[in-house]
mmCIF file with all atom_site columns, C-alpha atoms in Angstrom:
data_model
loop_
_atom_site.group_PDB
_atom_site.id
_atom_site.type_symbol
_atom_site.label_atom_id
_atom_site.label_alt_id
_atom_site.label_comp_id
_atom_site.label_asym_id
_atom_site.label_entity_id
_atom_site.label_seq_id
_atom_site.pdbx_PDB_ins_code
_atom_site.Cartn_x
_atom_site.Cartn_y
_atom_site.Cartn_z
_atom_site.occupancy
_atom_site.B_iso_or_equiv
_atom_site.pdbx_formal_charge
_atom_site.auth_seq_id
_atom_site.auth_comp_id
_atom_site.auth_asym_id
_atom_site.auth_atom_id
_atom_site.pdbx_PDB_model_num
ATOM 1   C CA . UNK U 1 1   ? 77.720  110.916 99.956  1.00 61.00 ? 1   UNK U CA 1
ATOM 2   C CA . UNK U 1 2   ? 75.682  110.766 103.203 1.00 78.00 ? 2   UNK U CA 1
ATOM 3   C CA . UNK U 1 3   ? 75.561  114.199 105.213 1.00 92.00 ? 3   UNK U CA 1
ATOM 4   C CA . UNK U 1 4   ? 78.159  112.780 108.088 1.00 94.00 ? 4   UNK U CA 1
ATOM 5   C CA . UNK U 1 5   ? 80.448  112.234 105.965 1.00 95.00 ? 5   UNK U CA 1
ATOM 6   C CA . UNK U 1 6   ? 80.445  115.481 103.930 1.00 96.00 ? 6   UNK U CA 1
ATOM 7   C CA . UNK U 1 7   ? 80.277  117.207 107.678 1.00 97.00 ? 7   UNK U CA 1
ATOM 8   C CA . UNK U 1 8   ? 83.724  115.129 108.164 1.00 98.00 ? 8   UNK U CA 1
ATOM 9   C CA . UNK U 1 9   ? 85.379  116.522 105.285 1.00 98.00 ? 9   UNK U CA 1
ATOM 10  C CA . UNK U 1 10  ? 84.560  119.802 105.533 1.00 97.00 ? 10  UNK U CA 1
ATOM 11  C CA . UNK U 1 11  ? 85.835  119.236 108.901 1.00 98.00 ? 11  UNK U CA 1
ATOM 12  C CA . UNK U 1 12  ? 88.744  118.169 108.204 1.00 98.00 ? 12  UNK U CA 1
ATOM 13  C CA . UNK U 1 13  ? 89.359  121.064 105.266 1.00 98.00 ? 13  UNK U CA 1
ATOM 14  C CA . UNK U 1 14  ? 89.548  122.870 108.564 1.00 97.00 ? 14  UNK U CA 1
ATOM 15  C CA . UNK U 1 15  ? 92.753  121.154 109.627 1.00 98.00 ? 15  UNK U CA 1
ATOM 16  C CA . UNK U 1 16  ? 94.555  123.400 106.815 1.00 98.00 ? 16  UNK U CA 1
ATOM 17  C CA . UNK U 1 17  ? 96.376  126.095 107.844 1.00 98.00 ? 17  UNK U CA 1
ATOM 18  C CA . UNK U 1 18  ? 97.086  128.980 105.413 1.00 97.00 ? 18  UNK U CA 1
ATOM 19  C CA . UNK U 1 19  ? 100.707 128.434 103.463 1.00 96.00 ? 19  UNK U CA 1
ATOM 20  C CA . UNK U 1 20  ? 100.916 125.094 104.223 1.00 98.00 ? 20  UNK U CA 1
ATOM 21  C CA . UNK U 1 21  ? 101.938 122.188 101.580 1.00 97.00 ? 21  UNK U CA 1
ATOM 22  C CA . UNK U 1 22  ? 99.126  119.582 101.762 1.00 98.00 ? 22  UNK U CA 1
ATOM 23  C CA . UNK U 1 23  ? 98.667  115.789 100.119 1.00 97.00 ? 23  UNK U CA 1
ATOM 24  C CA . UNK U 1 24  ? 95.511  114.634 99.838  1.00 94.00 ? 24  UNK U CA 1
ATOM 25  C CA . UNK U 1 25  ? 95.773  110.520 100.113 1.00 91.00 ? 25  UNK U CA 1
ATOM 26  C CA . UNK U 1 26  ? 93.049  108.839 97.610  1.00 89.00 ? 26  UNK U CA 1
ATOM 27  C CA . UNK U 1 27  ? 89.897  108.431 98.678  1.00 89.00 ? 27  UNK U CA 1
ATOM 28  C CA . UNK U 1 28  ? 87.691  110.635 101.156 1.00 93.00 ? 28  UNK U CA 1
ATOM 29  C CA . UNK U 1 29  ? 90.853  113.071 101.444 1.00 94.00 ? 29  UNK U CA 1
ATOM 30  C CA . UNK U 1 30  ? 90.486  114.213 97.523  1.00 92.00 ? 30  UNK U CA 1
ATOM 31  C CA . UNK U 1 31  ? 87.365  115.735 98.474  1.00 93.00 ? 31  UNK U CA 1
ATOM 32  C CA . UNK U 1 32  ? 89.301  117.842 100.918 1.00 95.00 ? 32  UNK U CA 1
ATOM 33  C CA . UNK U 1 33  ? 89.616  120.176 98.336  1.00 94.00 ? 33  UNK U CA 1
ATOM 34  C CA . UNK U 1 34  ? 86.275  120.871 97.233  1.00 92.00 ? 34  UNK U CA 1
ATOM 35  C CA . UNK U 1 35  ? 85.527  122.703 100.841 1.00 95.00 ? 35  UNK U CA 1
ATOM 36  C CA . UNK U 1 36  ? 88.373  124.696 100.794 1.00 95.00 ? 36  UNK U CA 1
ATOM 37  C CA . UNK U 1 37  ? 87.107  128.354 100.408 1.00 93.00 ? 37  UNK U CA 1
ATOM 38  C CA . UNK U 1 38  ? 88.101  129.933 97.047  1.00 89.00 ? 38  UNK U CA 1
ATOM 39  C CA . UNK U 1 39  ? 91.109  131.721 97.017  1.00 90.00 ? 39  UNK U CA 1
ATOM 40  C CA . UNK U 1 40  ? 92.451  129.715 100.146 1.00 94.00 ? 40  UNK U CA 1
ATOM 41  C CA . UNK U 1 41  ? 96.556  129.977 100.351 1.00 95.00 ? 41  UNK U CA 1
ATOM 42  C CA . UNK U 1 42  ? 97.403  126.337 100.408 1.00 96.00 ? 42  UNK U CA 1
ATOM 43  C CA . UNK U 1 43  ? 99.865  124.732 98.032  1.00 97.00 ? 43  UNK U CA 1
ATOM 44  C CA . UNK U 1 44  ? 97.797  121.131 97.126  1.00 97.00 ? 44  UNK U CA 1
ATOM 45  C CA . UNK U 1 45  ? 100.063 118.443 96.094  1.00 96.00 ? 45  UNK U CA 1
ATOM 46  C CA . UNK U 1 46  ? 99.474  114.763 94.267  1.00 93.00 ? 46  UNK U CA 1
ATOM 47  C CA . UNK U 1 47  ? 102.183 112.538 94.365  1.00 90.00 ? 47  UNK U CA 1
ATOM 48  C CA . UNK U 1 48  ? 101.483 111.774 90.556  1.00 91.00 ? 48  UNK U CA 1
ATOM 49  C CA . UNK U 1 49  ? 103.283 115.242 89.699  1.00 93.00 ? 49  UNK U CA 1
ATOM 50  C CA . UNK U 1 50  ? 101.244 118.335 90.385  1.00 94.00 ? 50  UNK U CA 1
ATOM 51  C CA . UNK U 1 51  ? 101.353 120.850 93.139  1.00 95.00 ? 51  UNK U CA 1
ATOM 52  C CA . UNK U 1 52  ? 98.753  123.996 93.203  1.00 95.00 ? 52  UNK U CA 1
ATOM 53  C CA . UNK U 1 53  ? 94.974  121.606 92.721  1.00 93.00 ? 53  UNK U CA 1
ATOM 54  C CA . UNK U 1 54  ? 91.857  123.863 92.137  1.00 91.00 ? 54  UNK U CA 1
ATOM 55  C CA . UNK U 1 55  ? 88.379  121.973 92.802  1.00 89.00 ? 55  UNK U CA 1
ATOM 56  C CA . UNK U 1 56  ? 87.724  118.817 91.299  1.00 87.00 ? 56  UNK U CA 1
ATOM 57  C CA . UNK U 1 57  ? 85.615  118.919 88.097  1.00 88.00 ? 57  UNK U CA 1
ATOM 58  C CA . UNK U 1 58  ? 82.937  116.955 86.360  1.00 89.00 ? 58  UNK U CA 1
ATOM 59  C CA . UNK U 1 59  ? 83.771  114.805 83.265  1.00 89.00 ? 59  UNK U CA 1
ATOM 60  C CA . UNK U 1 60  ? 82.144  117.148 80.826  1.00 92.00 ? 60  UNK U CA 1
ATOM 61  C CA . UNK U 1 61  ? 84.165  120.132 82.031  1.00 91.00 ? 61  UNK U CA 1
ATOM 62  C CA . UNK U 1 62  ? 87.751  118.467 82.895  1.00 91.00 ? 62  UNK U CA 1
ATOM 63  C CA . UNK U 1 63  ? 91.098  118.307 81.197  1.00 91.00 ? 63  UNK U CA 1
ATOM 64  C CA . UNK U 1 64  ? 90.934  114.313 80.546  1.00 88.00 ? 64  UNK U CA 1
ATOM 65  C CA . UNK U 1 65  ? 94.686  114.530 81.248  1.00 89.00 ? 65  UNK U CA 1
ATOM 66  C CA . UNK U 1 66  ? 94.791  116.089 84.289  1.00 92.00 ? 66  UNK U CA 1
ATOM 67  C CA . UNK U 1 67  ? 93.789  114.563 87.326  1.00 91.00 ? 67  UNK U CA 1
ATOM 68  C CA . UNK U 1 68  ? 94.956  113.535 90.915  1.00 89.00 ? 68  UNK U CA 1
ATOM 69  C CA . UNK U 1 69  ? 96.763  110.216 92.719  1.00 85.00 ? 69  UNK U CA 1
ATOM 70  C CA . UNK U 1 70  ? 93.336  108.790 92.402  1.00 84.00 ? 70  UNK U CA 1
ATOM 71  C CA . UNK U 1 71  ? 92.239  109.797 88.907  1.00 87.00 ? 71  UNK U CA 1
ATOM 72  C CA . UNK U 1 72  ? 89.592  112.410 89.777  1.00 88.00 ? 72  UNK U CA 1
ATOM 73  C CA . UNK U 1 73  ? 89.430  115.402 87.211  1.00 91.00 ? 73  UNK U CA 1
ATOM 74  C CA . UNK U 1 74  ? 91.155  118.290 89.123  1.00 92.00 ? 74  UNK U CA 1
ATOM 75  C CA . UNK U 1 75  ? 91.583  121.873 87.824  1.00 94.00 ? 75  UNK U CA 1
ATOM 76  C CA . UNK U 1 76  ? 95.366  124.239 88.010  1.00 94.00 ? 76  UNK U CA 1
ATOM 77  C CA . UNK U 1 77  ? 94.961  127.650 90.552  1.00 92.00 ? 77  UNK U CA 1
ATOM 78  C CA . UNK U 1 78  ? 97.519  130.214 89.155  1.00 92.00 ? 78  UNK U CA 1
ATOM 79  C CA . UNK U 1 79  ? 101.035 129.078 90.151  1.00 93.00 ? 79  UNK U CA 1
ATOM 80  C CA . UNK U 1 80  ? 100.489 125.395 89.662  1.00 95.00 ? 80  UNK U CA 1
ATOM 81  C CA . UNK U 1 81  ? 103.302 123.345 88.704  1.00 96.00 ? 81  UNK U CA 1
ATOM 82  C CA . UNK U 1 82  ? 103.925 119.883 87.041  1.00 96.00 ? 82  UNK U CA 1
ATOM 83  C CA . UNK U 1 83  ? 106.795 117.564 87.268  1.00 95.00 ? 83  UNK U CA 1
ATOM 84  C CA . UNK U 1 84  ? 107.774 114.191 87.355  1.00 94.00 ? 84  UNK U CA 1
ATOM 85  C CA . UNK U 1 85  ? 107.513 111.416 89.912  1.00 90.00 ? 85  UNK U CA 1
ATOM 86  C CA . UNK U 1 86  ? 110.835 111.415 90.833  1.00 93.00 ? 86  UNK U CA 1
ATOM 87  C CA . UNK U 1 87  ? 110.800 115.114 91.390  1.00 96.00 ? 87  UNK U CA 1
ATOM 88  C CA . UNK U 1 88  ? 107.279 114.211 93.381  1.00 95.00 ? 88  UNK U CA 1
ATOM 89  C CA . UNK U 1 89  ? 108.830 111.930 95.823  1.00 94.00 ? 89  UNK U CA 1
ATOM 90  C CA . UNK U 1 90  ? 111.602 113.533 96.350  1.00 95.00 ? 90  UNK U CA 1
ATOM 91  C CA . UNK U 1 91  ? 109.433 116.401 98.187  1.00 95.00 ? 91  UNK U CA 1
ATOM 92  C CA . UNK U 1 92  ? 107.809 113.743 100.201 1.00 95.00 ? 92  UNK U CA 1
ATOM 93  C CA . UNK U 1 93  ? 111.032 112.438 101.034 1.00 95.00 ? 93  UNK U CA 1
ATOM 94  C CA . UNK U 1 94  ? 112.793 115.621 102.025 1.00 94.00 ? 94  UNK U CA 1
ATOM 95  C CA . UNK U 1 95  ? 109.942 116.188 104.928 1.00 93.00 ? 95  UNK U CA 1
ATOM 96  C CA . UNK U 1 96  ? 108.393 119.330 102.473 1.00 95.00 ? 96  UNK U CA 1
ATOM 97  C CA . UNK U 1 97  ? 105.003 118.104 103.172 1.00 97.00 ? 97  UNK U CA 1
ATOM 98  C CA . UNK U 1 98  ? 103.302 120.273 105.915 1.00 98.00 ? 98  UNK U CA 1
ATOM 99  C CA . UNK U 1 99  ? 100.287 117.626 106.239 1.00 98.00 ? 99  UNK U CA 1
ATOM 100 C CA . UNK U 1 100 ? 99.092  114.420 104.176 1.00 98.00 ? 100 UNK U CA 1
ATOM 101 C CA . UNK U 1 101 ? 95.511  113.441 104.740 1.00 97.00 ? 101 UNK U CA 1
ATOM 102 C CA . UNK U 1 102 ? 94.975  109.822 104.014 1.00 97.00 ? 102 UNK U CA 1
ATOM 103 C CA . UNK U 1 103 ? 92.439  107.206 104.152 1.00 96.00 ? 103 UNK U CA 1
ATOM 104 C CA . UNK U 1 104 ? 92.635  103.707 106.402 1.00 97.00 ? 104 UNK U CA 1
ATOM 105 C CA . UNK U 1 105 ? 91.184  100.443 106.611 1.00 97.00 ? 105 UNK U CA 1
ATOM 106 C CA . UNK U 1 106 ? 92.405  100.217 110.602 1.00 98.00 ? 106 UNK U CA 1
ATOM 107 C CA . UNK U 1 107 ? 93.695  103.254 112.911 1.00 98.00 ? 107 UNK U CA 1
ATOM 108 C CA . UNK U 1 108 ? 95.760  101.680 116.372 1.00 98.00 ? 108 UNK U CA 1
ATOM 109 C CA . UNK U 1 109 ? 95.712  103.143 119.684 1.00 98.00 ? 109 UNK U CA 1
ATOM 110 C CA . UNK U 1 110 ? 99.329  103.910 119.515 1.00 98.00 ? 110 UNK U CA 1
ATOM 111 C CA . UNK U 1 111 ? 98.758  105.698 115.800 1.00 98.00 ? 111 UNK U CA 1
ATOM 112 C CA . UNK U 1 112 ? 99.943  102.868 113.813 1.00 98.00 ? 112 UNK U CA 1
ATOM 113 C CA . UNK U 1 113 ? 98.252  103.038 110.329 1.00 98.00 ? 113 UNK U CA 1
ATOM 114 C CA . UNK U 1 114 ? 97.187  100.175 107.829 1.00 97.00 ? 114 UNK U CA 1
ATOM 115 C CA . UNK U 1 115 ? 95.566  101.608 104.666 1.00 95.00 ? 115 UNK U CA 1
ATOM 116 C CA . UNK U 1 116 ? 96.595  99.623  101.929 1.00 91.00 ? 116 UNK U CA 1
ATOM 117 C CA . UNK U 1 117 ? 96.443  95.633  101.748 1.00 86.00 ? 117 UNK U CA 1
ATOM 118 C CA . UNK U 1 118 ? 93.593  93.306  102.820 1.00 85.00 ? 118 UNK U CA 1
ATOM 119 C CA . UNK U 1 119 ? 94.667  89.892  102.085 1.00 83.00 ? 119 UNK U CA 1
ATOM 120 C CA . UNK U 1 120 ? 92.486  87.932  100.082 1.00 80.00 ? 120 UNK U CA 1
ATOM 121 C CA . UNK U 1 121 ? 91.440  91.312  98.087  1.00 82.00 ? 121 UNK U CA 1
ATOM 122 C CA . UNK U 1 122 ? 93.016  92.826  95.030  1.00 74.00 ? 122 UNK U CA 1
ATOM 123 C CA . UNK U 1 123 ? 95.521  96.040  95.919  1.00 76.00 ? 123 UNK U CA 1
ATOM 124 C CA . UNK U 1 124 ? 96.712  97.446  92.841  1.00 74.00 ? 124 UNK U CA 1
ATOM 125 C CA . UNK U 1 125 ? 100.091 98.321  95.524  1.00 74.00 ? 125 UNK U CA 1
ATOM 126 C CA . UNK U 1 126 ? 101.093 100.663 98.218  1.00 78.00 ? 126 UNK U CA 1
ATOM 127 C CA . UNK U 1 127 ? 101.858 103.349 96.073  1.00 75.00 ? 127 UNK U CA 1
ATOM 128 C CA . UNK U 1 128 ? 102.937 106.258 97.873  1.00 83.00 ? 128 UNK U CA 1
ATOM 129 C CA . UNK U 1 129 ? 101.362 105.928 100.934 1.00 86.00 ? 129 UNK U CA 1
ATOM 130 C CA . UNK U 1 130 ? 104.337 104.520 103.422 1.00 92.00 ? 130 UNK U CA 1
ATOM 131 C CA . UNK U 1 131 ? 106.308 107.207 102.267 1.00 93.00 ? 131 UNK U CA 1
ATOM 132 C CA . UNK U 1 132 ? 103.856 109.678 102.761 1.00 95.00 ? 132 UNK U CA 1
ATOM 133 C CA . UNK U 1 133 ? 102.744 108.515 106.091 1.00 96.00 ? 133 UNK U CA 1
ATOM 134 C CA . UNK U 1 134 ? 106.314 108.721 107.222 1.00 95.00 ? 134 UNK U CA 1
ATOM 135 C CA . UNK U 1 135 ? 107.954 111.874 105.716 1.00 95.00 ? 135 UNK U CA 1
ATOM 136 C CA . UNK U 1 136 ? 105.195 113.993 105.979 1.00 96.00 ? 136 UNK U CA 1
ATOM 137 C CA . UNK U 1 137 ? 105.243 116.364 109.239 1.00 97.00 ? 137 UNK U CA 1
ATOM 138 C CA . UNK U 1 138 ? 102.016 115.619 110.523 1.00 98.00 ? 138 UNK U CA 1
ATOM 139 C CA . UNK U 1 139 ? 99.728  112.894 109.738 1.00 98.00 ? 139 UNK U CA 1
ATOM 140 C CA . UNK U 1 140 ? 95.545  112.748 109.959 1.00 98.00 ? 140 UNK U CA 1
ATOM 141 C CA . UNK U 1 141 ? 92.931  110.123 108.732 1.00 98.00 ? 141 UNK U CA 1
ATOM 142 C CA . UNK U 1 142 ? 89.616  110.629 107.050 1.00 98.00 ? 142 UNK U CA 1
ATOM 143 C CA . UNK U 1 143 ? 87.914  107.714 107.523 1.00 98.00 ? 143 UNK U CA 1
ATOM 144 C CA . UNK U 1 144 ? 84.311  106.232 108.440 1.00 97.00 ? 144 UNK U CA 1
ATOM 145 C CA . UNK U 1 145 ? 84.213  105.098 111.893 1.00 98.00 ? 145 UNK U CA 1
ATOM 146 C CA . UNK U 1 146 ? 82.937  101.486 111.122 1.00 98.00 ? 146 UNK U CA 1
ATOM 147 C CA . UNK U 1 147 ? 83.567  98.547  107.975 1.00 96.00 ? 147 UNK U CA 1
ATOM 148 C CA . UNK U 1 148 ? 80.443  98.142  106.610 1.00 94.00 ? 148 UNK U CA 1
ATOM 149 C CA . UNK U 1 149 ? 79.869  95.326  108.546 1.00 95.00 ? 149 UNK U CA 1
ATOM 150 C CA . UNK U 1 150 ? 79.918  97.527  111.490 1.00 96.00 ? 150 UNK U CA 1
ATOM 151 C CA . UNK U 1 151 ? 83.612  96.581  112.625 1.00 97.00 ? 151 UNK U CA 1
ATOM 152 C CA . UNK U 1 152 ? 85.381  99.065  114.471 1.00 98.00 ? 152 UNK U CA 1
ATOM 153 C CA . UNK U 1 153 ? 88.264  100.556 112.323 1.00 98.00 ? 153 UNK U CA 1
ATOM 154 C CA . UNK U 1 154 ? 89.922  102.342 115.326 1.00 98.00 ? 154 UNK U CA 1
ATOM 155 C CA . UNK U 1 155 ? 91.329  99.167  117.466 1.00 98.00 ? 155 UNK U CA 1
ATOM 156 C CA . UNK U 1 156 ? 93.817  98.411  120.093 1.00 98.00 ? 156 UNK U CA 1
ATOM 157 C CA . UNK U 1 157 ? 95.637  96.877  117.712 1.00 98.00 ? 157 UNK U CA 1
ATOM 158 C CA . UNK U 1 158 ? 95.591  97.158  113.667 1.00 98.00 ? 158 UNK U CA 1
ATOM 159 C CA . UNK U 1 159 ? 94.991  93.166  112.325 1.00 97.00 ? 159 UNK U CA 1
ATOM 160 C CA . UNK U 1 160 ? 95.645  93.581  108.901 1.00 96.00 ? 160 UNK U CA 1
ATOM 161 C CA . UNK U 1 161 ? 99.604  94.949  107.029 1.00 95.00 ? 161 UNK U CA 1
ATOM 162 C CA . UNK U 1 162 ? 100.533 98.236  108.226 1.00 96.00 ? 162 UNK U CA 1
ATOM 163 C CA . UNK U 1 163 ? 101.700 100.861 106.105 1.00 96.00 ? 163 UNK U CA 1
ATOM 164 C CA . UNK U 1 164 ? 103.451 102.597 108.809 1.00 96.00 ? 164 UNK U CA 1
ATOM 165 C CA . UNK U 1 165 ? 104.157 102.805 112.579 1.00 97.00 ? 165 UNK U CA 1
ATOM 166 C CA . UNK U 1 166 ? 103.212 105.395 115.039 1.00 98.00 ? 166 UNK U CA 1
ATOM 167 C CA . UNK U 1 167 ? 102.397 108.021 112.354 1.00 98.00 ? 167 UNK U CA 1
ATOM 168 C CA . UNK U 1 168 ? 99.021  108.981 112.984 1.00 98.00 ? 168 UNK U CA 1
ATOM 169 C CA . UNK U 1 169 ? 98.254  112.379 115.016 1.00 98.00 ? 169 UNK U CA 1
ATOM 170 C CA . UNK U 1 170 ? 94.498  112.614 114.434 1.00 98.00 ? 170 UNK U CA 1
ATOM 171 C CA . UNK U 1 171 ? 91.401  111.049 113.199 1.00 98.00 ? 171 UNK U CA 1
ATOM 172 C CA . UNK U 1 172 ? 88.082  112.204 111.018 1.00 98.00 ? 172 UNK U CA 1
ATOM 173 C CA . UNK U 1 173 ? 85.874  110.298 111.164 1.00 98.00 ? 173 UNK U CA 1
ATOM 174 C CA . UNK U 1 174 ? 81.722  110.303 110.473 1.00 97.00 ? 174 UNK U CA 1
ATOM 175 C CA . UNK U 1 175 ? 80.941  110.077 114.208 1.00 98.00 ? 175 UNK U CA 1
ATOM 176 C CA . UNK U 1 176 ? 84.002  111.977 115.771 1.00 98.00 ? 176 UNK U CA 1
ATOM 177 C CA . UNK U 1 177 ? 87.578  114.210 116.048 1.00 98.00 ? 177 UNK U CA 1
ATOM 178 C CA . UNK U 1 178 ? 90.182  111.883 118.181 1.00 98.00 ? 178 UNK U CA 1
ATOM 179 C CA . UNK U 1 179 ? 93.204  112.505 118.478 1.00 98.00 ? 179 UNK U CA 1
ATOM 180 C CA . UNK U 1 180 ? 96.255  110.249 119.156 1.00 98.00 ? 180 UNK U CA 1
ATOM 181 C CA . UNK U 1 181 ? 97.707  110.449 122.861 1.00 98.00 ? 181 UNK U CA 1
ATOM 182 C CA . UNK U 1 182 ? 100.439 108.742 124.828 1.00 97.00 ? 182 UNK U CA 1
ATOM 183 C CA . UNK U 1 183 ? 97.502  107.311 126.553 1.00 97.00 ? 183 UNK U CA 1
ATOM 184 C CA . UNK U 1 184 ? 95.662  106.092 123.388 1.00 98.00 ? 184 UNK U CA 1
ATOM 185 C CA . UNK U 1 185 ? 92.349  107.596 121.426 1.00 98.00 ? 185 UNK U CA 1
ATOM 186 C CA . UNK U 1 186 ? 90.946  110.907 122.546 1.00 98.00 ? 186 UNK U CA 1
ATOM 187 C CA . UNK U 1 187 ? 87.876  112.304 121.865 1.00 98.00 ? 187 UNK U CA 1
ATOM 188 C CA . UNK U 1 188 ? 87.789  115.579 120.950 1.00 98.00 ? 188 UNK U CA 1
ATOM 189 C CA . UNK U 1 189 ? 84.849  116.508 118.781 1.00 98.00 ? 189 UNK U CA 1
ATOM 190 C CA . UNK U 1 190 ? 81.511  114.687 118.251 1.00 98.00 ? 190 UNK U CA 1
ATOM 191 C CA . UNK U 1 191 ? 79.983  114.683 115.331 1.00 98.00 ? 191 UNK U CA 1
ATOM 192 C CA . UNK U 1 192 ? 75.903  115.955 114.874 1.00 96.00 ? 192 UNK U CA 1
ATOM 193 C CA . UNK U 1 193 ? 73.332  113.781 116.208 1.00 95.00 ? 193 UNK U CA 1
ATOM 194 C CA . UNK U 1 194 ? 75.741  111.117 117.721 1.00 97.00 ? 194 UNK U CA 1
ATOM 195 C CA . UNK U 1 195 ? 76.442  110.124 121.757 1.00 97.00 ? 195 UNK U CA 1
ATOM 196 C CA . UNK U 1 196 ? 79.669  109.818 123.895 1.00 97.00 ? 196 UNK U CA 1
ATOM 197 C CA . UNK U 1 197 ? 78.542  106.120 124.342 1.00 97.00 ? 197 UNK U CA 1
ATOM 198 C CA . UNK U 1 198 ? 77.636  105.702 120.789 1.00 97.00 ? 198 UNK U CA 1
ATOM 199 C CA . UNK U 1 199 ? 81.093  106.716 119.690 1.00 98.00 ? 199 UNK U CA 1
ATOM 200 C CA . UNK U 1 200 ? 82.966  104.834 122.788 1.00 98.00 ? 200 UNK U CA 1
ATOM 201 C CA . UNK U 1 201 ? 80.849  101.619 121.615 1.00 97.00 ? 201 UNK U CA 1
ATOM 202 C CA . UNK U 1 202 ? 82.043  101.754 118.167 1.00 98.00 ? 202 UNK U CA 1
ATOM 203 C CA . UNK U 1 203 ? 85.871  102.508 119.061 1.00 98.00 ? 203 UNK U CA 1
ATOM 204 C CA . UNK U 1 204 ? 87.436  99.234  119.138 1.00 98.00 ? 204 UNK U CA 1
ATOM 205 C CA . UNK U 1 205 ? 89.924  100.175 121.957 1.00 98.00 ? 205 UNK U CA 1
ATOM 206 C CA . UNK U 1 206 ? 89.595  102.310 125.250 1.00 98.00 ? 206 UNK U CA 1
ATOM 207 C CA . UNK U 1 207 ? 88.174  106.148 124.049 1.00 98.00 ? 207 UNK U CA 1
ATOM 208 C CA . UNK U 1 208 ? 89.348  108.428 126.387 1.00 98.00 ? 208 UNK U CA 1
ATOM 209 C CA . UNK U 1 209 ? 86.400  110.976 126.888 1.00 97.00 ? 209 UNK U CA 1
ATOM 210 C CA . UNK U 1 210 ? 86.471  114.970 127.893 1.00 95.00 ? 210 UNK U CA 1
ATOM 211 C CA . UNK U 1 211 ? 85.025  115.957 130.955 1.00 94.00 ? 211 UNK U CA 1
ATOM 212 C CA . UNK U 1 212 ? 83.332  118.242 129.717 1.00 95.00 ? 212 UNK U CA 1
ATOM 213 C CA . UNK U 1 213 ? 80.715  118.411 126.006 1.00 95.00 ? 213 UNK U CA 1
ATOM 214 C CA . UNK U 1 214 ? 82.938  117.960 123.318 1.00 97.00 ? 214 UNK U CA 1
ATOM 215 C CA . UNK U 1 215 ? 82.317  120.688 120.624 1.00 97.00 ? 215 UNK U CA 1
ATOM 216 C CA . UNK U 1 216 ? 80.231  118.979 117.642 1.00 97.00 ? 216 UNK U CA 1
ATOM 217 C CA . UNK U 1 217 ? 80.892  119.407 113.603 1.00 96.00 ? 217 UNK U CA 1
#
């Protein structure tokens, strides 16, 4: 994992208050977890049936049946609980969920989020993320700021199946902190090394900039 992005998730592991209930979406947001301080009073939960997830663990030190939404190897912290799927959802559906932290292929102005279809490519399903990015109280991305082919993933518009409208509230990304605004994407953190224009030239959408230097991670 390159250094920006590691900076962006232990930014982002900032986002977590003490006592709240947290999911962490597959992908980049699993990681969340591993930059949490020890001890940290946060109740971790995977919509496959656990709440209360210690750090993630190599192979030759994991329970091979225990691991997260995404099938990394996690570890228990004292208090943690299993249960079923049914029992799962139905604390994503009652609005228990303090925060979810999820991944995204596209990011709109207006918050919209599209994270789990691109057509012509296999998608093993949805899952739980529309009901996640939905129920949950408040909703962030961990994402890189670019496709690989250098395509802005924060756009005026998302092209490709949504997973949910207007749910967004913030974005972490490898070059920056926006946030969601009535106005559309503001910056509010930069990340190390990178520019105002180098960040407003890879937003694919207005980037409303502070007046004065952002604070960097």
């Amino acid at each position: 994992m390159s250094s920006a992005k590691d900076r962006m998730i232990a930014r982002a592991a900032r986002e977590i208050a003490p006592g709240m209930v947290v999911n962490l979406g597959i992908g980049l947001p699993t990681k969340v977890v591993d930059h949490l301080p020890a001890g940290f009073p946060v109740c971790l939960h995977t919509e496959n049936g656990l709440t209360g997830i210690g750090p993630s663990l190599p192979p030759e030190h994991a329970d091979r049946n225990l691991i997260d939404a995404g099938g990394a190897y996690v570890s228990t912290v004292p208090g943690s609980a299993f249960f079923d799927s049914a029992t799962s959802f139905a604390m994503v559906r009652s609005g228990r969920l303090d925060l979810t932290m999820l991944g995204a292929f596209e990011v709109a102005a207006n918050g919209d989020l599209a994270n789990w279809k691109i057509p012509g490519k296999f998608s093993p399903g949805v899952g739980g993320g529309i009901e996640l990015a939905q129920k949950a109280r408040r909703v962030v991305v961990l994402s890189t700021h670019t496709d690989r082919a250098g395509n802005p993933k924060l756009k005026a518009e998302c092209a490709l199946p949504l997973t949910a409208h207007r749910c967004v509230a913030r974005v972490f990304t490898d070059m920056a902190v926006i946030d969601i605004t009535p106005q559309g994407f503001a910056l509010r953190e930069i990340a190390q090394g990178r520019t105002l224009h180098e960040v407003a030239q890879a937003t694919g959408a207005p980037l409303i900039l502070p007046d004065a230097p952002p604070p960097t991670f």
